[in-house]
Amino acid sequence: MAVQELTIEDLKRVLREAAGQDEGVNLDGDVLDLVFEELGYDSLAVLEASSRIQREYGINLEDSAVAGAETPRTLLTAVNQQLAATAWAETPHSAAAPPDRAGTVPTTTATQRRSHVA
């Protein structure tokens, strides 16, 4: 199963669908690190967008992750971490540890030993 990823273009689409777009704001520029309020989106708009993302991608986001997301980049990070964790949980796998925040699976001592035996 391929891991889905929410892109900035996906997020822009969801924001527009959830709360529209202020006439004075251009979401087509580099908006990753702009505060949502600067983009014309208040916390209610971000909450609505997050709800849509959760329904569309079949994930659950922690309230604290949504509340702490002040920029598109921080919201994308929270969503994509949850997407990776959900994909990992739904995929048959060995007893290896789940992906860490960077999306990699930590190597365990047992895994290291097995690779040296071959």
C-alpha atoms as one frame of an Amber mdcrd trajectory, in Angstrom:
protein
   0.000   0.000   0.000   1.451   3.353  -1.022   1.526   6.026   1.637  -0.723
   8.932   0.808   0.634  12.396   1.293  -1.157  15.699   1.644   0.585  18.223
  -0.579   0.458  21.997  -0.349  -1.785  21.988  -3.426  -4.180  19.577  -1.682
  -4.201  21.800   1.401  -4.907  24.916  -0.671  -7.844  23.142  -2.332  -9.259
  22.053   1.031  -8.848  25.546   2.511 -10.677  27.070  -0.443 -13.479  24.509
  -0.196 -13.782  24.845   3.586 -13.645  28.613   3.969 -13.185  30.280   0.607
 -10.360  32.661  -0.145  -9.974  36.319   0.758  -9.722  38.532  -2.308  -6.482
  40.050  -1.010  -4.752  36.698  -0.457  -2.927  34.811  -3.164  -2.646  31.136
  -2.209  -0.732  30.506  -5.420   2.447  31.993  -3.959   4.834  30.556  -1.408
   2.525  30.268   1.600   4.052  27.356   3.518   5.404  29.491   6.341   2.779
  32.241   6.456   0.531  32.250   9.512  -3.024  31.183   8.662  -4.367  34.500
   9.930  -2.132  36.323   7.424  -3.756  34.195   4.740  -7.222  35.213   5.896
  -8.060  31.964   7.725  -9.036  32.027  11.385  -8.890  29.048  13.745 -12.444
  28.008  12.831 -11.508  27.833   9.135  -8.428  25.734   9.939 -10.576  23.451
  12.102 -13.080  23.013   9.253 -10.252  22.293   6.799  -8.774  19.756   9.233
 -12.150  18.033   9.563 -12.398  17.750   5.790  -8.868  16.344   5.583  -9.663
  13.750   8.247 -12.784  12.611   6.365 -11.113  12.633   2.948  -7.974  10.771
   4.043  -9.541   8.547   6.713  -7.317   9.700   9.567  -7.750  11.153  13.041
  -5.767  14.204  14.021  -5.116  15.127  17.622  -6.867  18.339  18.649  -3.531
  19.655  19.912  -1.936  19.081  16.492  -4.646  21.093  14.770  -4.644  23.839
  17.403  -0.845  24.055  17.238  -0.767  24.324  13.456  -0.171  28.002  12.837
   1.110  27.676   9.264   0.351  25.435   6.298   3.753  23.744   6.847   2.926
  22.734  10.436  -0.503  21.439   9.426   0.983  19.473   6.510   3.567  17.950
   8.838   0.915  16.861  11.351  -1.308  15.385   8.631   1.510  13.568   6.839
   2.854  12.101  10.085  -0.607  10.726  10.818  -0.975   9.400   7.271   2.360
   7.570   7.588   1.450   6.158  11.003  -1.959   5.012   9.744  -0.447   3.363
   6.673   2.134   1.606   8.839  -0.550   0.357  11.243  -2.637  -1.019   8.364
   0.268  -2.794   6.645   1.295  -6.326   7.616   4.815  -6.120   8.981   7.264
  -7.794  11.272   7.808  -6.796  14.880   9.831  -3.787  13.763   9.146  -0.469
  15.415   6.712   1.985  13.763   8.040   4.875  11.668   9.516   7.723  13.645
   8.677  11.386  13.004  10.959  11.436   9.964   9.030   8.531   8.437  11.825
   5.986   8.788  11.755   2.725  10.662  14.430   2.615  13.372  16.860  -0.286
  13.078  16.757  -2.576  16.085  19.677  -4.549  17.452  17.991  -7.795  16.375
  17.630  -6.457  12.829  21.272  -5.429  12.803  22.343  -8.912  13.969  20.260
 -10.609  11.263  21.828  -8.470   8.554  25.339  -9.433   9.690  24.575 -13.182
   9.800  23.842 -13.470   6.071
